[in-house]
Tab-separated table of C-alpha atoms in Angstrom:
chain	number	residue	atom	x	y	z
Z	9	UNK	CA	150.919	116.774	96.982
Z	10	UNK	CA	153.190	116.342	93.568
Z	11	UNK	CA	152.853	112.785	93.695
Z	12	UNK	CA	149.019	112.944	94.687
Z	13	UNK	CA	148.361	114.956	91.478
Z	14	UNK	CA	150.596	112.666	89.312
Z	15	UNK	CA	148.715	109.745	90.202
Z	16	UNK	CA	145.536	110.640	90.276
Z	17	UNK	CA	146.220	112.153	86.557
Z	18	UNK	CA	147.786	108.993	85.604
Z	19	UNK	CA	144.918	107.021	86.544
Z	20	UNK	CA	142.193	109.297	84.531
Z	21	UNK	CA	144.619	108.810	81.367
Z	22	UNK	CA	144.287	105.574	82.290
Z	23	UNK	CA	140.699	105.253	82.272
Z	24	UNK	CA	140.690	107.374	79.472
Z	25	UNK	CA	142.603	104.757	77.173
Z	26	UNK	CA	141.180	101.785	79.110
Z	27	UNK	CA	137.885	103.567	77.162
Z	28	UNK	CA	139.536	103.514	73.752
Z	29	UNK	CA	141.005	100.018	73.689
Z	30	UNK	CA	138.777	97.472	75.000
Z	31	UNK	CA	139.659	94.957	78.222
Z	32	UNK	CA	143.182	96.374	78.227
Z	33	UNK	CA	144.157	97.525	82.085
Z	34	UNK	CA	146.434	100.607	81.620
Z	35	UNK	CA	146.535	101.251	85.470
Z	36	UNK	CA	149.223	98.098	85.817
Z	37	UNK	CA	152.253	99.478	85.333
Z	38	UNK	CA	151.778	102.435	87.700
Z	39	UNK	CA	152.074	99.202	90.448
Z	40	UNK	CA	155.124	98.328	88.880
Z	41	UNK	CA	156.549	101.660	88.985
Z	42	UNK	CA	155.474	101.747	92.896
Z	43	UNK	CA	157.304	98.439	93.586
Z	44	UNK	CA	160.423	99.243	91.541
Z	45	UNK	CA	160.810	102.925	93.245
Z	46	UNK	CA	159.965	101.021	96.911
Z	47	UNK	CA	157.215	103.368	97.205
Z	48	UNK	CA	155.220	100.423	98.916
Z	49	UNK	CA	152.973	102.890	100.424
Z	50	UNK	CA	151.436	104.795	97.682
Z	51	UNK	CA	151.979	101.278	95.743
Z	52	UNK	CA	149.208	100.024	98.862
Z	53	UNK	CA	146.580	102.939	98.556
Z	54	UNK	CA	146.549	103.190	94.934
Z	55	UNK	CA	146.020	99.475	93.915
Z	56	UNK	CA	143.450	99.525	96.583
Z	57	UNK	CA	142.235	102.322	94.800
Z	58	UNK	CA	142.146	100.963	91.117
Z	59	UNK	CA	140.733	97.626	92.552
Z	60	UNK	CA	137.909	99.470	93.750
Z	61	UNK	CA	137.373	101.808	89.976
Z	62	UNK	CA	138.422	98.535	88.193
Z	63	UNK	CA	135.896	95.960	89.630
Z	64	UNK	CA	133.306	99.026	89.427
Z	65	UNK	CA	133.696	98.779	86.004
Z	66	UNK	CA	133.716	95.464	85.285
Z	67	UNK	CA	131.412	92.822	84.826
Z	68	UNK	CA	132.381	90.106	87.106
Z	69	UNK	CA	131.679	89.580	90.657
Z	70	UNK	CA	134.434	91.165	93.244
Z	71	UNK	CA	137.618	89.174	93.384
Z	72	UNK	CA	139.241	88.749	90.110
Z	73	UNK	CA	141.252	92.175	90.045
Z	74	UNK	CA	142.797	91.386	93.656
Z	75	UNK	CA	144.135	88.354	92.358
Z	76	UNK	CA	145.385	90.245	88.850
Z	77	UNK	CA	147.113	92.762	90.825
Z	78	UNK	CA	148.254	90.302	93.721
Z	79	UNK	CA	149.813	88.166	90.383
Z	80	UNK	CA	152.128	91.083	89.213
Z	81	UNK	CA	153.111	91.318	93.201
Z	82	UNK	CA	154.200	87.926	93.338
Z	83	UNK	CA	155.674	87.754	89.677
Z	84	UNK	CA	157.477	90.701	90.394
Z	85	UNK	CA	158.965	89.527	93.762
Z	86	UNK	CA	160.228	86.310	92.113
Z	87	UNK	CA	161.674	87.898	89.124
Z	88	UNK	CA	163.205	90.084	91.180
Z	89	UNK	CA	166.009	87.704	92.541
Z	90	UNK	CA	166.673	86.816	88.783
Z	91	UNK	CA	167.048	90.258	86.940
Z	92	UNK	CA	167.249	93.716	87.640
Z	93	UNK	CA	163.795	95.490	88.239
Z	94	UNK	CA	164.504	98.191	85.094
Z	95	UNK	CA	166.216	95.420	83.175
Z	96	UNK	CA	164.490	94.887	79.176
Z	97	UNK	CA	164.070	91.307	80.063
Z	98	UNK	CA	162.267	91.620	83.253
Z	99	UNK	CA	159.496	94.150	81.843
Z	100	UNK	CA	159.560	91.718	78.939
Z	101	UNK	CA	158.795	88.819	80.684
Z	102	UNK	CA	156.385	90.802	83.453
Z	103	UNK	CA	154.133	92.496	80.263
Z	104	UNK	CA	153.858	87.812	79.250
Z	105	UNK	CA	152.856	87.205	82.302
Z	106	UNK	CA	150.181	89.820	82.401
Z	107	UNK	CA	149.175	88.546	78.719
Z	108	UNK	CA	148.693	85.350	79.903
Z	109	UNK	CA	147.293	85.743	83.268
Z	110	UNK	CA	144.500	88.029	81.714
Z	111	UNK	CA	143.761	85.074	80.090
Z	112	UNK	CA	143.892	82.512	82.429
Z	113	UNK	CA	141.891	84.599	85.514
Z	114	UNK	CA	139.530	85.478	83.191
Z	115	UNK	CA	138.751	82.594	81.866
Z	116	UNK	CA	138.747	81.048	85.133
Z	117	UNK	CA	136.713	83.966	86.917
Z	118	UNK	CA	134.187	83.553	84.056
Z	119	UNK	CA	133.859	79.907	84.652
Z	120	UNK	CA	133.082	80.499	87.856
Z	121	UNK	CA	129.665	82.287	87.178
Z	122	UNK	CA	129.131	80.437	84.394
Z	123	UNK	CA	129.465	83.293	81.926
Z	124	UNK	CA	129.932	82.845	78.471
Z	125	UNK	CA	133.040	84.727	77.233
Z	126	UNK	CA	134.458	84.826	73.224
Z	127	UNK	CA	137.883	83.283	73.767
Z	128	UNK	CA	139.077	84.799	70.258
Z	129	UNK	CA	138.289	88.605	72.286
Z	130	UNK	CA	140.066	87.624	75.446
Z	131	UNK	CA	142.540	86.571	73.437
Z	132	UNK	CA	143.227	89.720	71.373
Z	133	UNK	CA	142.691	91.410	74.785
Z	134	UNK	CA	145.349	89.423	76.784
Z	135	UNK	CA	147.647	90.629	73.593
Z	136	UNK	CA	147.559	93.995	73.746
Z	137	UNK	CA	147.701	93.608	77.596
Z	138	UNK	CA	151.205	91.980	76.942
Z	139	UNK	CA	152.275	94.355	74.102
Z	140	UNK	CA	150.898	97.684	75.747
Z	141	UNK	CA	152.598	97.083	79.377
Z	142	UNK	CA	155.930	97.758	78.461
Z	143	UNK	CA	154.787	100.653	76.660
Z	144	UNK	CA	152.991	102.439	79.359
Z	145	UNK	CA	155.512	101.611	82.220
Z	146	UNK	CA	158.055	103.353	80.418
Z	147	UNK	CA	156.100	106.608	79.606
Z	148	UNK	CA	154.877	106.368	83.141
Z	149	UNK	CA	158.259	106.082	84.373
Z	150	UNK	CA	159.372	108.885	82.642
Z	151	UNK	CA	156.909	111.392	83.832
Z	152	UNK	CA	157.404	110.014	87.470
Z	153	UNK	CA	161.060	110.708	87.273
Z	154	UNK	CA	160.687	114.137	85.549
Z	155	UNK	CA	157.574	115.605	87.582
Z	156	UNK	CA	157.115	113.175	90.549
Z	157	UNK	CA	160.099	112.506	91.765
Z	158	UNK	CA	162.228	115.874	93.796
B	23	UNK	CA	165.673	78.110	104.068
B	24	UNK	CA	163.354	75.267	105.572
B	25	UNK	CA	161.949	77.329	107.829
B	26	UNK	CA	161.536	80.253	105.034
B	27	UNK	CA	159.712	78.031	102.861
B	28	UNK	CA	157.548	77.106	105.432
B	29	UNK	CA	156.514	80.659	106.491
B	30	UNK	CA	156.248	81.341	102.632
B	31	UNK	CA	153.968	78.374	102.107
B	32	UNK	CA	151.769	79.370	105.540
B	33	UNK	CA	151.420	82.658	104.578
B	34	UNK	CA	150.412	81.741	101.072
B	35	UNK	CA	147.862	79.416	102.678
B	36	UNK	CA	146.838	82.060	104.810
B	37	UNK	CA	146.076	84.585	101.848
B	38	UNK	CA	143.801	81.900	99.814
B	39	UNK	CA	141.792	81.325	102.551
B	40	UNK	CA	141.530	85.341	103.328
B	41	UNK	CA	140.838	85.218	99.228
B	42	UNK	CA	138.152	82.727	99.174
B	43	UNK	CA	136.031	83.858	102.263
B	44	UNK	CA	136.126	87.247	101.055
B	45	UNK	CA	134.766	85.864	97.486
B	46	UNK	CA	132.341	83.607	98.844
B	47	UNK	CA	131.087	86.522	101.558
B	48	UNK	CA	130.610	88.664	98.431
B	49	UNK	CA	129.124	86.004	96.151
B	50	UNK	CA	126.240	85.784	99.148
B	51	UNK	CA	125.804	88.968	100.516
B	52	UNK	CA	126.834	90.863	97.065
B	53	UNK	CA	128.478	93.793	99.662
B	54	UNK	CA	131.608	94.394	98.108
B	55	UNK	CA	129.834	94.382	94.913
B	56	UNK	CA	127.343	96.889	95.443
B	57	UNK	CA	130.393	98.978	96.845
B	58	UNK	CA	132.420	98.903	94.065
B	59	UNK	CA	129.851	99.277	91.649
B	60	UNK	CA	129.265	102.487	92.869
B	61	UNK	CA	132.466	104.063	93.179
B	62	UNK	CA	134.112	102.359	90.422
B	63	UNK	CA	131.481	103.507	88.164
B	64	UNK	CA	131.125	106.924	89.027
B	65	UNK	CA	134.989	107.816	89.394
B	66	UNK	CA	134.903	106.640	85.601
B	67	UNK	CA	131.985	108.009	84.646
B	68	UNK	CA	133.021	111.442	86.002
B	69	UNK	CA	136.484	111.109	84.401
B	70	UNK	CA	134.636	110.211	81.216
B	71	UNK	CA	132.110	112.261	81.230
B	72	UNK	CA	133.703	116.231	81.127
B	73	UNK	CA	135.518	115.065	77.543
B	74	UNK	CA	132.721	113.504	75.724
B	75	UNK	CA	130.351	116.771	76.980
B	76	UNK	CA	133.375	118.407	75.145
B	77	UNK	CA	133.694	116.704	72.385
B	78	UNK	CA	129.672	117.118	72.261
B	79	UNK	CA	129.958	120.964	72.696
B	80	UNK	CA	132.428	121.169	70.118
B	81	UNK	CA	130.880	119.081	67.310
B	82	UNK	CA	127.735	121.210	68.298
B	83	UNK	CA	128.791	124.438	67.773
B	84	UNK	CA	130.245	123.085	64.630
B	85	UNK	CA	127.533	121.650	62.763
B	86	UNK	CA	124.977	124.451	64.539
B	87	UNK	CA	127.254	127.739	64.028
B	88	UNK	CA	129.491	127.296	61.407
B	89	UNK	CA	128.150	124.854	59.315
B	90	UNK	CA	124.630	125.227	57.581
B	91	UNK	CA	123.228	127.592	60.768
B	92	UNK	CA	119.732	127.218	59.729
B	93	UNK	CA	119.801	123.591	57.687
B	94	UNK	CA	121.427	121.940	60.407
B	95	UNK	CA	119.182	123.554	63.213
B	96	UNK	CA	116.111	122.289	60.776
B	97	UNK	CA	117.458	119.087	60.183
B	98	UNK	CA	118.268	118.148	63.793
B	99	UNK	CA	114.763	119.053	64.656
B	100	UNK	CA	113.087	116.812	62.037
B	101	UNK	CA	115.402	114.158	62.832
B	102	UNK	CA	114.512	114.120	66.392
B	103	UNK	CA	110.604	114.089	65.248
B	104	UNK	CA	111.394	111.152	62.937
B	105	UNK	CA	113.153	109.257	65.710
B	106	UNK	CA	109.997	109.847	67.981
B	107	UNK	CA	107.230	109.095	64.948
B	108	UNK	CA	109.590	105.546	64.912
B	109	UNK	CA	108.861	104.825	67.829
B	110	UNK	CA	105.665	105.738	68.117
B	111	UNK	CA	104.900	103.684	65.124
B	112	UNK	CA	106.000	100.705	66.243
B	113	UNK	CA	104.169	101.073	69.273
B	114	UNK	CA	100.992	101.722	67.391
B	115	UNK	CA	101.798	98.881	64.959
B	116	UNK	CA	101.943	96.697	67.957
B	117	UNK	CA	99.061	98.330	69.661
B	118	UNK	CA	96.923	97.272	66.291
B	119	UNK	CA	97.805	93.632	66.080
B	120	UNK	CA	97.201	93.346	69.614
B	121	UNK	CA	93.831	95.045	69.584
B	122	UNK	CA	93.036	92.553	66.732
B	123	UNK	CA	93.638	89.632	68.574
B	124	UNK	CA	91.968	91.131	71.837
B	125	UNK	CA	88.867	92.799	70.548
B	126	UNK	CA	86.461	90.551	71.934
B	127	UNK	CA	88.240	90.588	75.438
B	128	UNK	CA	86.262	93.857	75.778
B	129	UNK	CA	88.200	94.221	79.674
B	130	UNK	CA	91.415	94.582	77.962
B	131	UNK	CA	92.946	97.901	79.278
B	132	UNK	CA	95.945	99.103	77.205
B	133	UNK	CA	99.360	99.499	79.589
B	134	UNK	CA	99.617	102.914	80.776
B	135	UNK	CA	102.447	105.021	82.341
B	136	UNK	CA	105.544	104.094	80.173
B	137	UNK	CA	108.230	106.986	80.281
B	138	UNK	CA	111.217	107.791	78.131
B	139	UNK	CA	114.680	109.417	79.396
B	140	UNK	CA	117.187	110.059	77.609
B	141	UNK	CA	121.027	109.098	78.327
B	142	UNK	CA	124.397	109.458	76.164
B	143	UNK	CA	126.882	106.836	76.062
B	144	UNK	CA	129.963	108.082	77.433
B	145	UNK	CA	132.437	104.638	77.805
B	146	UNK	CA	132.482	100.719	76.109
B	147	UNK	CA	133.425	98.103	78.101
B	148	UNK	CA	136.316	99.089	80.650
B	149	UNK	CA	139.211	97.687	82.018
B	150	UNK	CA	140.515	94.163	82.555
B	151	UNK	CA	137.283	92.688	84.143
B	152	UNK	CA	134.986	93.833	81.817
B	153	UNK	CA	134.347	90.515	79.565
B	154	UNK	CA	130.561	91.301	78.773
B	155	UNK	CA	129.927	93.427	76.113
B	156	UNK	CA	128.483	96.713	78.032
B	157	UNK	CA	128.239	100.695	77.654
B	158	UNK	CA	128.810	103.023	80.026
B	159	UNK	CA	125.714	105.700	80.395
B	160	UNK	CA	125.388	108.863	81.926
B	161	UNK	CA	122.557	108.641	83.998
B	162	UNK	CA	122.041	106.479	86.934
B	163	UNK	CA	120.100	106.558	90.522
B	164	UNK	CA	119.244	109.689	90.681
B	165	UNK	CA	117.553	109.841	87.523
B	166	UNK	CA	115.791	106.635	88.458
B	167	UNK	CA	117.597	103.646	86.347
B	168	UNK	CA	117.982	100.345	88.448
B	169	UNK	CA	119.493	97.545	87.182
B	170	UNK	CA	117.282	95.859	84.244
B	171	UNK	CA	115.904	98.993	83.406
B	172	UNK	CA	114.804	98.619	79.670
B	173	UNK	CA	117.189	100.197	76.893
B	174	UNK	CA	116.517	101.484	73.689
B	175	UNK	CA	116.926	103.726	70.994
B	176	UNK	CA	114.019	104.387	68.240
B	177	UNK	CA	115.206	101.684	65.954
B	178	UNK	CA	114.668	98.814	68.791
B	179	UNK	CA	116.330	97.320	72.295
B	180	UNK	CA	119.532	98.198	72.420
B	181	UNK	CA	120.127	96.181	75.924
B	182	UNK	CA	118.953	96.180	79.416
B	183	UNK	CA	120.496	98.083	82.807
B	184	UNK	CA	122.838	95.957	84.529
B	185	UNK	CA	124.991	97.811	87.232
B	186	UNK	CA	123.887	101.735	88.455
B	187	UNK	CA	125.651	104.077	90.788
B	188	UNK	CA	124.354	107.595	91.963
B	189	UNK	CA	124.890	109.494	88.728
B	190	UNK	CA	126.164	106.505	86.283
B	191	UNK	CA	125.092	102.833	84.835
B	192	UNK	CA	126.260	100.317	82.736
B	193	UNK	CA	124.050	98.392	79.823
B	194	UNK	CA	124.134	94.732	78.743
B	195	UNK	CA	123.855	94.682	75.454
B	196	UNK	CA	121.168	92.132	73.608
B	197	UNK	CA	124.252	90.741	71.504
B	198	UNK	CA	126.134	89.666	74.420
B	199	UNK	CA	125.869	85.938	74.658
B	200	UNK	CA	125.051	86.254	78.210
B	201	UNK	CA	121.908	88.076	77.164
B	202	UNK	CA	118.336	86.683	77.322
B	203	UNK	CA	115.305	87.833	76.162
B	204	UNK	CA	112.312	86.446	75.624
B	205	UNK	CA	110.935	87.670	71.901
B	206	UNK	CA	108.140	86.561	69.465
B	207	UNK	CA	107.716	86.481	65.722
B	208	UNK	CA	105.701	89.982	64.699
B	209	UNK	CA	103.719	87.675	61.822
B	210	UNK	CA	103.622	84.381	63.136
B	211	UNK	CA	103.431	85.222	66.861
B	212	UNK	CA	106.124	82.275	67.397
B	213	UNK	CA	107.898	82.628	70.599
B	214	UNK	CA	111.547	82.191	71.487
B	215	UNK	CA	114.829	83.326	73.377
B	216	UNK	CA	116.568	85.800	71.536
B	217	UNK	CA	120.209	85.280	72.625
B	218	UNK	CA	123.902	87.280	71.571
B	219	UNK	CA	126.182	86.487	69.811
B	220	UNK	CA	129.166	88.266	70.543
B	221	UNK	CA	130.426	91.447	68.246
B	222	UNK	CA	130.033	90.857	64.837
B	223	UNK	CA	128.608	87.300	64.783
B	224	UNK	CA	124.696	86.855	64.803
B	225	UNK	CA	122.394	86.586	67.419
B	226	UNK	CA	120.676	83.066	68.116
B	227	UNK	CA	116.711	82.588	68.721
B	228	UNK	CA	116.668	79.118	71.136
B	229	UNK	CA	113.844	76.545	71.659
B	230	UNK	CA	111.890	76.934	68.328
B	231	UNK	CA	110.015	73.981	67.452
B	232	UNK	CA	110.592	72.621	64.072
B	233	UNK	CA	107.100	72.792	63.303
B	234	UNK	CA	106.486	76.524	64.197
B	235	UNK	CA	105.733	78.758	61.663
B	236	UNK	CA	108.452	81.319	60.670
B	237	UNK	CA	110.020	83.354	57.822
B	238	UNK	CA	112.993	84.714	56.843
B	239	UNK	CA	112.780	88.885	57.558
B	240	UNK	CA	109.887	88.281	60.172
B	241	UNK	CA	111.025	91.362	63.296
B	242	UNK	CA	110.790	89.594	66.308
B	243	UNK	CA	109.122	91.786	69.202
B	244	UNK	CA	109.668	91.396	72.773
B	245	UNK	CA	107.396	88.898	74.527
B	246	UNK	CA	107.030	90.117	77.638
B	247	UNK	CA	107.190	87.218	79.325
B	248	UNK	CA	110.589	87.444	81.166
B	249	UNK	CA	109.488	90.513	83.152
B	250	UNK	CA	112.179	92.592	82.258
B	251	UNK	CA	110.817	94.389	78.760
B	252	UNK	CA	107.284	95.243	78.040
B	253	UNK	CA	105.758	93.721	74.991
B	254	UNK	CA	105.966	95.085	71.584
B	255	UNK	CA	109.712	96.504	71.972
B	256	UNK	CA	111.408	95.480	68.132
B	257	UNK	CA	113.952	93.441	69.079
B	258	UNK	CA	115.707	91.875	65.918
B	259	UNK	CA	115.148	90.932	62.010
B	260	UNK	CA	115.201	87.205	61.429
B	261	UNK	CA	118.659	86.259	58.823
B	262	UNK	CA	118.667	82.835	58.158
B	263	UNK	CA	116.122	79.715	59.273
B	264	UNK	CA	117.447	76.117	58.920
B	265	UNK	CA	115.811	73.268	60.239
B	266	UNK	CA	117.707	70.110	60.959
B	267	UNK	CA	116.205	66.319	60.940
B	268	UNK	CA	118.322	65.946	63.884
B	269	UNK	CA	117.518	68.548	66.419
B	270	UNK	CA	114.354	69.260	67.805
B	271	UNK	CA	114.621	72.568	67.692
B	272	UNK	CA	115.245	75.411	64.494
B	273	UNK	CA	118.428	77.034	64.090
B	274	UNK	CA	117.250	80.797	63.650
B	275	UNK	CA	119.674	83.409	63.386
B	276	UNK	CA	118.981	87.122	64.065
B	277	UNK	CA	120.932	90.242	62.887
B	278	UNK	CA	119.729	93.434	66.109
B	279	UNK	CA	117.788	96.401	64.692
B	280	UNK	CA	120.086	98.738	66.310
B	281	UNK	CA	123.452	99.426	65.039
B	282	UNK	CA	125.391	99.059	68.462
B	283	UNK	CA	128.441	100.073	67.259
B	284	UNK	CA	127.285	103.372	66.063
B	285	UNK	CA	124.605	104.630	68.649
B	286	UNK	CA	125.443	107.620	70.692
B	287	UNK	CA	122.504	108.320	72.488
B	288	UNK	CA	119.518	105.988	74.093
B	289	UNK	CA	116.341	105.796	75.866
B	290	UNK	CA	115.923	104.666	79.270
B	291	UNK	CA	112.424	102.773	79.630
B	292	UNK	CA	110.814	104.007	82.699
B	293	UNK	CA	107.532	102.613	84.316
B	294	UNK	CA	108.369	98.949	82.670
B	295	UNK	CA	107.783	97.153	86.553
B	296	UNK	CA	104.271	98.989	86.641
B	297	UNK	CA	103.511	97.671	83.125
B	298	UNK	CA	104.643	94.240	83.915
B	299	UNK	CA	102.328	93.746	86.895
B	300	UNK	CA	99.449	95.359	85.180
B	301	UNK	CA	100.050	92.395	82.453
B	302	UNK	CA	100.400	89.655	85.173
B	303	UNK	CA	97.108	90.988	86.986
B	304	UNK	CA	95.687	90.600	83.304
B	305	UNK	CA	97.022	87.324	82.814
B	306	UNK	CA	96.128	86.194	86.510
B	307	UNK	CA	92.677	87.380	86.390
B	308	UNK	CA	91.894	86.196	83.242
């Protein structure tokens, strides 16, 4: 029930500051957290979860955000046999990667439906995606350890 | 390890192809669309929504209470009257030129049954996924919006409907350069596609002849023609007009009539499908 609350508070703060700063996902690191505390489970039902409020929010047609979130799986698996999961490095190079796959999928995904996107904007975006990550997973992970975790 | 790699690479395989018949299941049917559109939306807009009713209530009982009781309450009032007389007078400003032009056509029947509502903006653009420029509004289904549902404030369009749920909808604004909308010249009565460009760079208006007559300043209305807006909506205020030996067409820029960054509150154009066939019964029978 404790870990119910905490994450469904942690995801309105995140939609809350997903409001203030624009085309940032602040909902990332909360998978993160899952798959570092092996909490596979709730990792499951809540990226289901934020797929569904994140692709309900967005403008592009269903797909891109199982592919964003399936990217931090498979980055973080691989990373994984290289570095610890807490290690500085490893959130350093996971928040790149997001940077850069925000820009990559997006562009791509855009392409796709022929949308015309400002690459300067998706650029500042995938930025601040790579420079708030780190940030967020570790004030995340310290309210999971102080009110989530028994 | 061989073996590993193999199961790894199979089970990669087997997730693309999972991947791309879900996406191109959605991209026909639009299912998973339509689903997410609807909960998505209204988990955010009812997250959203309690702290900018908040933040309204507060800044209310500010200005109404505390500040200036009577002033404010007075000026509120007469700035809601201005906003309509706007409105109304660009209507009737339309209405004029077009009776002009239409007095002889003596079975001309002015457009009837066009509603306002208004709806607060409660959210930008959200998350990773949202690349067009949108706002999030606080009215949806129930209050009758449906995607393309014209947008507004007094000033001009602001943008046009372009996902709903139940109680929630999002708005694509005219300076998105994924926006189209088919506009003509209030003096000149020159027509073109009024088109975004991005925030803080100037709209476009495409596939002007060189030869057509336009000005500098000229408010460019909506045509009508797309059968999305109704005619006579102010659009945009022409910036700059250059026209190049080597094109066929005029470069036109545009700046919007509406301040998007600073609008807090719109109107929802209701009754714009009804107006839209009475024009193309007009048009057909004439």
């Amino acid at each position: 029930m404790r870990s119910l609350l905490g994450w469904l508070i942690f995801t309105a703060a995140g939609v809350w500051l997903q409001s203030m700063v624009q085309g940032v996902d602040f909902l990332a690191p909360g998978l993160l957290i899952c798959l570092q505390q092996q909490a596979l489970s709730w990792g499951l039902w809540l990226t289901l979860f934020w797929i569904v409020v994140q692709e309900g929010l967005g403008s592009l047609a269903f797909g891109s955000l199982v592919l964003w979130y399936a990217g931090l799986i498979l980055t973080y698996v691989l990373l994984r046999s290289y570095f610890e999961s807490e290690n500085v490095v490893f959130i350093l190079l996971i928040s790149l990667f997001m940077g850069a796959w925000h820009f990559l999928l997006t562009i791509v995904m855009a392409g796709f439906q022929d949308l015309t996107i400002s690459s300067d904007l998706l650029l500042r975006a995938s930025l601040m995606q790579a420079l708030f990550f780190p940030f967020v997973w570790f004030t995340a992970r310290a309210m999971y350890r102080r009110y989530m975790v028994r | 390890m061989r073996s590993s790699l193999s199961r790894i690479f199979w089970a990669l395989l087997a997730c693309l192809f999972l991947y791309l018949s879900m996406y191109t299941w959605n991209w026909r049917t639009g299912a998973l669309d339509n689903f997410v559109e609807r909960t998505g939306l209204e988990f955010a807009g009812w997250v959203l929504a309690p702290g900018k009713w908040t933040q309204a209530r507060v800044t209310d009982l500010w200005t109404r209470y505390i500040a200036l009781v009577h002033l404010s309450e007075r000026n509120a009032e007469l700035t809601d009257r201005v906003e309509k007389l706007q409105l109304e007078l660009a209507r009737l400003r339309e209405e004029e030129a077009q009776n002009r032009r239409l007095r002889t056509l003596l079975s001309f029947s002015p457009p009837q049954g066009l509603t306002f509502h208004g709806s607060r903006i409660i959210g930008q653009k959200l998350g990773p996924n949202a690349v067009l420029e949108t706002v999030l509004l606080d009215k949806g289904e129930s209050r009758g919006v449906s995607p393309n549902t014209p947008v507004l404030t007094a000033d001009g369009v602001v943008g046009r409907v372009f996902r709903t749920s139940a109680h929630f909808s999002s708005v694509l604004l005219l300076t998105d350069p994924n926006s189209r909308i088919a506009v003509i010249s209030r003096t000149h009565r020159t027509p073109g596609i009024l088109t975004g460009g991005g925030p803080d760079a100037p709209m476009k208006v495409l596939y002007i002849p060189l030869n057509a007559p336009l000005s500098e300043g000229d408010v460019l209305i909506t045509s009508g023609l797309a059968g999305i807006f109704p005619k006579g909506l102010p659009a945009a205020r022409i910036t700059r007009i250059v026209r190049s030996s080597i094109s066929l067409f005029q470069q036109v820029w545009a700046e919007p009539l509406v301040n998007i960054k600073t609008i807090e509150e719109v109107l929802l154009l209701h009754g714009a499908d009804g107006f839209m066939r009475e024009e193309e019964e007009l048009l057909g029978d004439g």
